[in-house]
Coordinates of C-alpha atoms in Angstrom, one line a residue:
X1 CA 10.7 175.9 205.0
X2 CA 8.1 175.4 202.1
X3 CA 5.1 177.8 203.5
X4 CA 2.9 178.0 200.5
X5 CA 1.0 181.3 200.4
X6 CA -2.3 179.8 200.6
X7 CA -3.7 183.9 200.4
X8 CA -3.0 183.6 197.0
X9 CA -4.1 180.4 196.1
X10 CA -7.8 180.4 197.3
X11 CA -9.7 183.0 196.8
X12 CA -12.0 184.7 199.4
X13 CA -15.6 183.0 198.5
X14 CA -13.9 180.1 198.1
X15 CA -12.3 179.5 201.4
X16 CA -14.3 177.0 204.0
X17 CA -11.8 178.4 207.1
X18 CA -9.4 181.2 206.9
X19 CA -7.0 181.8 209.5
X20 CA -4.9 184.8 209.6
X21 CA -1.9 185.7 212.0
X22 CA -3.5 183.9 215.1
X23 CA -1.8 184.1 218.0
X24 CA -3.2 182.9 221.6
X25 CA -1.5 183.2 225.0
X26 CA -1.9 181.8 228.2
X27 CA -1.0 183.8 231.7
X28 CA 0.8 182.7 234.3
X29 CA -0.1 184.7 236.3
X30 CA 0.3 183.0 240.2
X31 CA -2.5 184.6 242.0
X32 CA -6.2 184.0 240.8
X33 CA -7.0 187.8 240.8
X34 CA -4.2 188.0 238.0
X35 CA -6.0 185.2 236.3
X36 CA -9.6 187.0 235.9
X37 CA -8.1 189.9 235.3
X38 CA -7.3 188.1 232.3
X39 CA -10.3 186.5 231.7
X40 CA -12.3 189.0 231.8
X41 CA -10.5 192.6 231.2
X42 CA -7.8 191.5 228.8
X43 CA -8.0 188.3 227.5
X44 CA -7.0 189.7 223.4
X45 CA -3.5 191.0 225.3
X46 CA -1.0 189.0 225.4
X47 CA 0.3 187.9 229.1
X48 CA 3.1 190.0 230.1
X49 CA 4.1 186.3 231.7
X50 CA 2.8 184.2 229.6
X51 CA 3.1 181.2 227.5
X52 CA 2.3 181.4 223.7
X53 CA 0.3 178.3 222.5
X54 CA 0.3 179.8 218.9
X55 CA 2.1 182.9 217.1
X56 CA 1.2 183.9 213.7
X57 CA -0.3 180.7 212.1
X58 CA -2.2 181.4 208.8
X59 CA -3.5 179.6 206.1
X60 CA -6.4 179.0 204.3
X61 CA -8.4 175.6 203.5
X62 CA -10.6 175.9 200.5
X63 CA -14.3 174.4 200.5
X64 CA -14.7 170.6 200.6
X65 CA -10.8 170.5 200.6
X66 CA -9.4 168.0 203.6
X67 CA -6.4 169.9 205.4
X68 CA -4.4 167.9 208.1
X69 CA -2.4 169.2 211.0
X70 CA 0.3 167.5 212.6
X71 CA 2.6 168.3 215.0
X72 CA 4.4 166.5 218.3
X73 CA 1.8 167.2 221.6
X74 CA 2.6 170.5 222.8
X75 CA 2.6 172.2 220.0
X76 CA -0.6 174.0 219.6
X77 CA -2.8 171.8 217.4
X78 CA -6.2 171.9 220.0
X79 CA -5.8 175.3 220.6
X80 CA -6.2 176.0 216.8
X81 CA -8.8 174.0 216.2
X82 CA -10.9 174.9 219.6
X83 CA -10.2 178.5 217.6
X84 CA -11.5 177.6 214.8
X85 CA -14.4 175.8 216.5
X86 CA -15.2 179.0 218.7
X87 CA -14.6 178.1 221.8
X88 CA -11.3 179.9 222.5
X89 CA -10.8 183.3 221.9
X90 CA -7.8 184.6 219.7
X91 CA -5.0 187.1 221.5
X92 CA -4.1 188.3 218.2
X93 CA -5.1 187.4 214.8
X94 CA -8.3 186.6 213.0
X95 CA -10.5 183.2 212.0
X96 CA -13.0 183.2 208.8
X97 CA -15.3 180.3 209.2
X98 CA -18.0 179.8 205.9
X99 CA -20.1 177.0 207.0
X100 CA -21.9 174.9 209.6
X101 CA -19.5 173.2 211.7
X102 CA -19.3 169.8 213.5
X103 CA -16.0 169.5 215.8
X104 CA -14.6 166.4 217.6
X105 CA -12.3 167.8 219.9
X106 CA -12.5 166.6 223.7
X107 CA -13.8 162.9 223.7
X108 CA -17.0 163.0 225.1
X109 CA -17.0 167.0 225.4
X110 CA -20.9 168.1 225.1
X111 CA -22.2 164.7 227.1
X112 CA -23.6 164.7 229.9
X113 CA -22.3 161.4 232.4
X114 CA -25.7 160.8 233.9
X115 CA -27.6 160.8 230.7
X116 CA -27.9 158.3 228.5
X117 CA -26.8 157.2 225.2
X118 CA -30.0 157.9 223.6
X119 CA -30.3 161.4 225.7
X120 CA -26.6 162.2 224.6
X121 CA -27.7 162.3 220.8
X122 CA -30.2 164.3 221.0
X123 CA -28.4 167.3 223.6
X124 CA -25.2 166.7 221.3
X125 CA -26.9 167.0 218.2
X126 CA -28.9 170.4 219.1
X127 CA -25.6 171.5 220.1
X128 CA -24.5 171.2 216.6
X129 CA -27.6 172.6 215.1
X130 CA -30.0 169.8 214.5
X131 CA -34.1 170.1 215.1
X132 CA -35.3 167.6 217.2
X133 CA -37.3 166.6 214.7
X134 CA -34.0 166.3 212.2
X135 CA -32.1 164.1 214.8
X136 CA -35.0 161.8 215.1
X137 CA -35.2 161.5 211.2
X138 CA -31.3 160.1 212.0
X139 CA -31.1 158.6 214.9
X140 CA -31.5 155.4 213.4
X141 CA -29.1 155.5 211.1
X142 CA -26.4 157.4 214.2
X143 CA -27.2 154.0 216.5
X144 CA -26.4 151.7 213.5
X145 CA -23.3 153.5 213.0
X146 CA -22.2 153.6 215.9
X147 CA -22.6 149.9 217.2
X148 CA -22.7 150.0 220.9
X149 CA -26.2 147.6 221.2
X150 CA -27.9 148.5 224.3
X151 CA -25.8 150.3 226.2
X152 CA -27.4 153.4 224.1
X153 CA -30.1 153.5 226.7
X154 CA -27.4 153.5 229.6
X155 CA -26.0 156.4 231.2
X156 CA -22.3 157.4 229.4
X157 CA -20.6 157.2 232.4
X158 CA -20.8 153.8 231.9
X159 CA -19.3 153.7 229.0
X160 CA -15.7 153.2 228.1
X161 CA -13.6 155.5 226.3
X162 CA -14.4 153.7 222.9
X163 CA -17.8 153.6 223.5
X164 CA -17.8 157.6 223.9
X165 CA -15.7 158.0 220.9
X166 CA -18.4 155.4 218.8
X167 CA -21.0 157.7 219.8
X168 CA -19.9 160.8 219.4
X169 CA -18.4 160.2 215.9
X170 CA -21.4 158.9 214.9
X171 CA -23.6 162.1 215.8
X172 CA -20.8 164.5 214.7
X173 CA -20.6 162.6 211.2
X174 CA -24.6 163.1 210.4
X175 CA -25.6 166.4 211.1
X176 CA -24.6 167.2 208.0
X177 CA -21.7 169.3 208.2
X178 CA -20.0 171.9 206.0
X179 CA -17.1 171.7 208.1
X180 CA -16.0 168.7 210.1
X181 CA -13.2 169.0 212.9
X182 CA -11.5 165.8 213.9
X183 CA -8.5 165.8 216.6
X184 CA -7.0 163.0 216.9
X185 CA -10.5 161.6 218.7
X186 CA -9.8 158.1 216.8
X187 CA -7.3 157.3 218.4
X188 CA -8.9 155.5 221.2
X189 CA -10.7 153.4 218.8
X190 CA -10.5 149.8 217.9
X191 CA -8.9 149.0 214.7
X192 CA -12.5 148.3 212.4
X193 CA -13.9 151.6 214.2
X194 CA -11.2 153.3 212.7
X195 CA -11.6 151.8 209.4
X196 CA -15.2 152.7 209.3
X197 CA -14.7 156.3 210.9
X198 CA -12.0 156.7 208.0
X199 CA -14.7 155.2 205.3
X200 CA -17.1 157.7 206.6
X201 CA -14.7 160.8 206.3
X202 CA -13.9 159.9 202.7
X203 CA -17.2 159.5 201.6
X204 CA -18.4 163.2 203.5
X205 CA -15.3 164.3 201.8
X206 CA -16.2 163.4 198.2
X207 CA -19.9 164.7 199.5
X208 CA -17.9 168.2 199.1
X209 CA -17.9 168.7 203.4
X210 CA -14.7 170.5 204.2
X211 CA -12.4 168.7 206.7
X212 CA -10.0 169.4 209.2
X213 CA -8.3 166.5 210.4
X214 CA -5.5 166.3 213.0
X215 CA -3.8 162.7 213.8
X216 CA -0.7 161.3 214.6
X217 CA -1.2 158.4 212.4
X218 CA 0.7 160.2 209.7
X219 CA -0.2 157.3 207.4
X220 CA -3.8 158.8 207.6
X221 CA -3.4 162.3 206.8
X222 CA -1.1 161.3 203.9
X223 CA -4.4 159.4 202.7
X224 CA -7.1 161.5 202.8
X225 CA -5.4 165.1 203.2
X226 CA -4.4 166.7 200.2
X227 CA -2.2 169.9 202.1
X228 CA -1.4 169.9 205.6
X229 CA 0.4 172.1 208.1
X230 CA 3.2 171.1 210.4
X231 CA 3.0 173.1 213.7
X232 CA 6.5 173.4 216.1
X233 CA 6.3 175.0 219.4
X234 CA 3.0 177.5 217.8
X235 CA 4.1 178.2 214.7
X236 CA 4.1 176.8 211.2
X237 CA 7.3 175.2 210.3
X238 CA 5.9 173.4 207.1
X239 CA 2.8 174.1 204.4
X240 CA 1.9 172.8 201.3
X241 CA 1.6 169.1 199.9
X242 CA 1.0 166.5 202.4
X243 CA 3.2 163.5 201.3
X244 CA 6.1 166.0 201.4
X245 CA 5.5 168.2 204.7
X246 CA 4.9 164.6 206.4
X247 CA 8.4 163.4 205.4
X248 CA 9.9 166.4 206.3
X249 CA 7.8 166.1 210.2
X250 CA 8.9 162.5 210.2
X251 CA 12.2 163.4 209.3
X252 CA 12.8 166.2 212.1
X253 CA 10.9 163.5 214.6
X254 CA 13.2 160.7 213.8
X255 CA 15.9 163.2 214.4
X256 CA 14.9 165.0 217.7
X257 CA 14.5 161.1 219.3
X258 CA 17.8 160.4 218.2
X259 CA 19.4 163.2 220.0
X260 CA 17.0 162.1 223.1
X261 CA 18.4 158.7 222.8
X262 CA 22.3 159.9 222.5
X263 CA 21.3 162.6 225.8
X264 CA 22.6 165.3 223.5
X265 CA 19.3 167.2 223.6
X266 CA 19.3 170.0 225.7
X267 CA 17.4 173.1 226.6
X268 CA 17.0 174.9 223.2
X269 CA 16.0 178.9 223.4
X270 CA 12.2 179.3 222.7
X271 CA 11.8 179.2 219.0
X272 CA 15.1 177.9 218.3
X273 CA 14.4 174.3 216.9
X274 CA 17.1 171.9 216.7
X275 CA 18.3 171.3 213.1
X276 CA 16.5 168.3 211.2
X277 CA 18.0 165.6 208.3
X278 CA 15.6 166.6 205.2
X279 CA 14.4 163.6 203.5
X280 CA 15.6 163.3 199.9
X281 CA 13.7 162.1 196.4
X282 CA 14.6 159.6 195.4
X283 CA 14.6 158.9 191.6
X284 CA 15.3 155.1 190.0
X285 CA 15.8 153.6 193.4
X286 CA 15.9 149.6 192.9
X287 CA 15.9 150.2 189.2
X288 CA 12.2 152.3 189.2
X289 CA 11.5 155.6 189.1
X290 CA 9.3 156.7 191.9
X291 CA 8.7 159.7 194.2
X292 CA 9.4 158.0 197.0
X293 CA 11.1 160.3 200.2
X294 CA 14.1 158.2 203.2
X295 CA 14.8 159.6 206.4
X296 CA 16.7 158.0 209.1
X297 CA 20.6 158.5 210.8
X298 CA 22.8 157.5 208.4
X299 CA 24.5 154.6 210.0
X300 CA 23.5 152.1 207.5
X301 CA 22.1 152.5 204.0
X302 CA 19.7 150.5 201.8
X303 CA 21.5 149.5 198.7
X304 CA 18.6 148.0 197.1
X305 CA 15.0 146.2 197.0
X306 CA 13.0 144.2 194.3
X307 CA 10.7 142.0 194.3
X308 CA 11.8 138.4 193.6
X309 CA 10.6 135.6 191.6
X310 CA 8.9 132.7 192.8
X311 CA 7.9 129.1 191.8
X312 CA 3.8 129.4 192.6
X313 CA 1.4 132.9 192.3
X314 CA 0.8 132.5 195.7
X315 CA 3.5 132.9 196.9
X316 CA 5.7 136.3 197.2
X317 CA 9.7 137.5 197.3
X318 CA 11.1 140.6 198.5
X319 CA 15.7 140.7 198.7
X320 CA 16.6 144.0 200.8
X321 CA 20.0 145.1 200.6
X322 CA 22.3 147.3 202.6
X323 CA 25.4 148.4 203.6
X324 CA 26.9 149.4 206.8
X325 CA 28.7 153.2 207.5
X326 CA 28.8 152.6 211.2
X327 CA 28.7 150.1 213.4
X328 CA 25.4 148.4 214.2
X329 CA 24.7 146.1 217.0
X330 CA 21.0 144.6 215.9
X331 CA 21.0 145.5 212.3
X332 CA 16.9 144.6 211.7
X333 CA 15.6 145.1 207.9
X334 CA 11.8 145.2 207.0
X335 CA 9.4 146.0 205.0
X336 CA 5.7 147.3 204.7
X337 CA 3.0 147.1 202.1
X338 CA 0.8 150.2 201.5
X339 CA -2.6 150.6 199.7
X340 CA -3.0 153.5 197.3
X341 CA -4.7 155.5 199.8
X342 CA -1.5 155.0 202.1
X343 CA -3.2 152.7 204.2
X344 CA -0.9 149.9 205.9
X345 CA -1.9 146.8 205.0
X346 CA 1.0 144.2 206.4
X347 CA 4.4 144.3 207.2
X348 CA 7.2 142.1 208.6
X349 CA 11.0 142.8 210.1
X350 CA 13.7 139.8 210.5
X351 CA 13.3 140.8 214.5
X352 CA 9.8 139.7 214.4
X353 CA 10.4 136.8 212.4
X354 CA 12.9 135.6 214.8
X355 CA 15.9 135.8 212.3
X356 CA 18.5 138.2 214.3
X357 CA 20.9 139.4 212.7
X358 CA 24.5 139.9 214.1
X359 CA 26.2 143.1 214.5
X360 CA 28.3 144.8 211.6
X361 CA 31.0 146.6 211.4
X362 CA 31.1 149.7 208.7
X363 CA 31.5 148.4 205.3
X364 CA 29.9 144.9 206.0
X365 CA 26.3 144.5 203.4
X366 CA 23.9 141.9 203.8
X367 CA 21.0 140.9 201.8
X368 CA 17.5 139.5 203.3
X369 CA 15.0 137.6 201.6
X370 CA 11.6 137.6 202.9
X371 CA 9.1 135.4 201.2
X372 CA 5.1 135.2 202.6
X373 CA 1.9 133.9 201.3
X374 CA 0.4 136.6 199.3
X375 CA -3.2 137.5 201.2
X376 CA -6.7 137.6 198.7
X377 CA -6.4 141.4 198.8
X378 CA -8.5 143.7 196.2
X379 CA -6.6 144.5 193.2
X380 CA -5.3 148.1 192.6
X381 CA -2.0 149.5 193.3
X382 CA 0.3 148.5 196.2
X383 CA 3.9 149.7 197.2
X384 CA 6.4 148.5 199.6
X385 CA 8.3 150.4 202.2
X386 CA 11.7 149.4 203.0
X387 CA 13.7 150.5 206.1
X388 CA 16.8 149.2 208.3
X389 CA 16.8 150.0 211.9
X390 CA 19.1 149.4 214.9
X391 CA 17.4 147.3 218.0
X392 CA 14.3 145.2 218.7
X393 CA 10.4 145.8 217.6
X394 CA 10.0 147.6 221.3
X395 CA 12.9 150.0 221.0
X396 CA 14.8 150.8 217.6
X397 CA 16.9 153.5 215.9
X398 CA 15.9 154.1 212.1
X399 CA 18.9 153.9 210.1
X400 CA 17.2 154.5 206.6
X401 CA 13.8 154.5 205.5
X402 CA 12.6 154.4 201.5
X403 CA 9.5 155.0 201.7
X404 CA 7.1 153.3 198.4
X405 CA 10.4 152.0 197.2
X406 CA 9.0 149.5 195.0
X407 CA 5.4 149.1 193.4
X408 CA 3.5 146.2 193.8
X409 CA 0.2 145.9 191.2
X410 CA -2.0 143.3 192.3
X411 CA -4.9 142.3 189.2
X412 CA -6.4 138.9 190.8
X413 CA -9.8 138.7 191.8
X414 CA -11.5 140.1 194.3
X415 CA -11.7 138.2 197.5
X416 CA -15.4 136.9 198.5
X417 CA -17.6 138.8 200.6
X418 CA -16.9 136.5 203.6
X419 CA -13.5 136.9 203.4
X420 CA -11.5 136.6 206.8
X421 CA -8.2 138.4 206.5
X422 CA -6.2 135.5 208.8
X423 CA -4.0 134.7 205.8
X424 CA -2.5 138.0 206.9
X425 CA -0.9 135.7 209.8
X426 CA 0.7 133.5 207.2
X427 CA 3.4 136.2 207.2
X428 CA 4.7 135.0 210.7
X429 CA 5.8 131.5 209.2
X430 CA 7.5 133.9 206.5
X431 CA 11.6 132.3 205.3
X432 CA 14.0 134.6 205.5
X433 CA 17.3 134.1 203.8
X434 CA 20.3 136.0 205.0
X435 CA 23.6 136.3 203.4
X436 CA 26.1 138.5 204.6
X437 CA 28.9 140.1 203.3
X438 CA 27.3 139.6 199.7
X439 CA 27.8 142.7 197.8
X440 CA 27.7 141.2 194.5
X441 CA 23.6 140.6 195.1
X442 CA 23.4 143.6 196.3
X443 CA 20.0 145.1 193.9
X444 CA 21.2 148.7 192.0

């Protein structure tokens, strides 16, 4: 465990949230009596029956920092943050909040369904502090944001769950927080509301606004969270740098499904958390140094990846190479290409190209060539992900996963403002070349 003592690192009139030793548990209690009792008379004591949502979380998130929390479902992240927010009530444990605070918890929590768009602004926006007269300054600028035409003047019951989350992002991102609480609200979203949600939480970040950000698209938080915190069953199992508690989650994920796959997980004692394969650095992987991070079972290894060369500019090459330790029945190797915010940009497997490949034994290698049409994409820094897996695109076993293997530095020009990204599709009529049992291509 890397729990970084954040007391130490951020000082007191620096710190946007502190959060120290929180605890909260639920009763279970059976009659309804025992349940107000609760309520009402001791709802700082724990339950003598009851279930602990948290124990002993702390850390501290320093002003216009962005701190992400991830965790599997179950595992405590709402309750911390409707903590935070003040809604909930601590058992134990204390929260330090130094700021104005706009939360997106609940989709569509503080809307009324028989109100409409238009009325929902304005109730949500005095919620969060705002005048009247300050929400009518913005509501302009909330309605162009959020895009949903004229359904704003019909009632949000109407609405679908995208529409609800396009409003109420829109509204929680222009009161002009110090603190802005996001759980995992943007996940109902469409994939260009994301984009501009995202676009929006950047820019209120480098605006200094403090952020607390919790999302299963790890990919995210890797992006715009410098630290994060990785809950397990209510308590913090990992804190410190985000790229590395996010391998360490994905590792112990990958592992846990495994064991659900192979029905060898069983009942565990609460607390007791089943052991996890620790991702490794990888240094001068496919002949570059990098700080790239793998994860996956073990049954087959990537040798190799480099990029290759090709005849015309347009075009692109990656060869993958790995070896086999046990047997695989659908060995399927791909590949994605990452931003340098993290952000996914395209990727491609032989499965999905319709290239299978047949089953090896331990020992076999193969090597896969993939070769695409390059899309018009803005130039900066790009790396690509290599992985093998076991299965199809619906159901697969990771067998190893190099994460930003390889770097890919694009300097063209930038693509024109009317730029359609369908040349992204171009990657379905991709040629893959597969040659097995060829270990002396094999990439070191």
């Amino acid at each position: 465990m890397i729990v970084a003592d954040s007391e130490a690192v951020i000082a007191t009139d620096s710190a946007a949230v502190r959060v120290r030793q929180l605890s909260k548990s639920y009763p279970l209690e059976k009659s309804q009596l025992g349940r107000l009792r609760h309520l009402f008379g001791a709802a700082r004591l724990p339950a003598v029956d009851g279930l602990w949502a948290l124990r002993d979380v702390s850390f501290s998130v320093a002003r216009g920092e962005a701190f992400g929390i991830i965790g599997a479902n179950g595992s405590g992240k709402s309750t911390l943050l409707q903590m935070v927010a003040g809604i909930l009530r601590p058992t134990s444990g204390s929260v330090e909040v130094n700021g104005r605070i706009s939360a997106l918890l609940e989709l569509g929590s503080g809307f009324s369904p028989e109100f409409s768009g238009r009325d929902n602004v304005y109730l949500n926006a005095s919620l969060l502090g705002l005048s009247r007269e300050e929400t009518e300054e913005r509501f302009a600028e909330i309605e162009r944001f959020a895009g949903i035409g004229d359904f704003i003047g019909q009632p949000t019951k109407t609405y679908s769950s995208g529409m609800v989350l396009r409003l109420a992002f829109a509204v929680a991102a222009h009161v002009d927080p110090e603190i802005l609480i996001v759980d995992e609200a943007l996940a109902v979203g469409d994939i260009a509301f994301r984009q501009r949600c995202m676009r929006k939480i950047h820019d209120l970040r480098a605006h200094g606004v403090t952020i607390l950000f919790v999302s299963h698209e790890t990919t995210d938080v890797k992006a715009l969270c410098e630290r994060c915190v990785w809950l397990d069953r209510g308590k913090v199992r990992e804190l410190g740098e985000a790229d590395e508690v996010v391998a360490k989650y994905l590792s112990a994920s990958l592992y846990r499904e495994n064991l659900h796959r192979e029905n060898l997980h069983r009942d565990l004692p609460r607390g007791e958390t089943p052991p996890e394969l620790p991702p490794e650095l990888i240094d001068g992987f496919g002949g570059e140094s990098h700080a790239g991070r793998r994860y996956g079972d073990g049954r087959a290894t990537i040798a190799g990846a480099a990029l290759l060369d090709v005849p015309t500019g347009a075009k692109s090459g990656l060869r993958i190479s790995f070896r086999v330790n046990e047997t695989v029945r659908a060995p399927m190797a791909g590949f994605l290409v990452r931003n340098d915010r993290g952000e996914n940009i395209f990727g491609s497997n032989t499965a999905r190209e319709n290239y299978p490949l047949p089953a090896m034994d331990p020992g076999e290698a193969a090597t896969v060539d993939f070769h695409w049409t390059m899309p018009a994409l803005t130039p900066g820094k790009y790396t690509i992900s290599v992985a093998i897996s076991d299965g199809n695109v619906e159901d697969f076993r990771v067998c190893d996963y190099v994460e930003d293997a390889i770097g890919l530095p694009l300097d063209g020009e930038r693509p024109p403002a009317d730029y359609a990204p369908r040349a992204y599709l171009d990657l379905h009529s991709a040629a893959v070349a597969i040659h097995r049992n060829s270990s002396a291509s094999l990439p070191e």
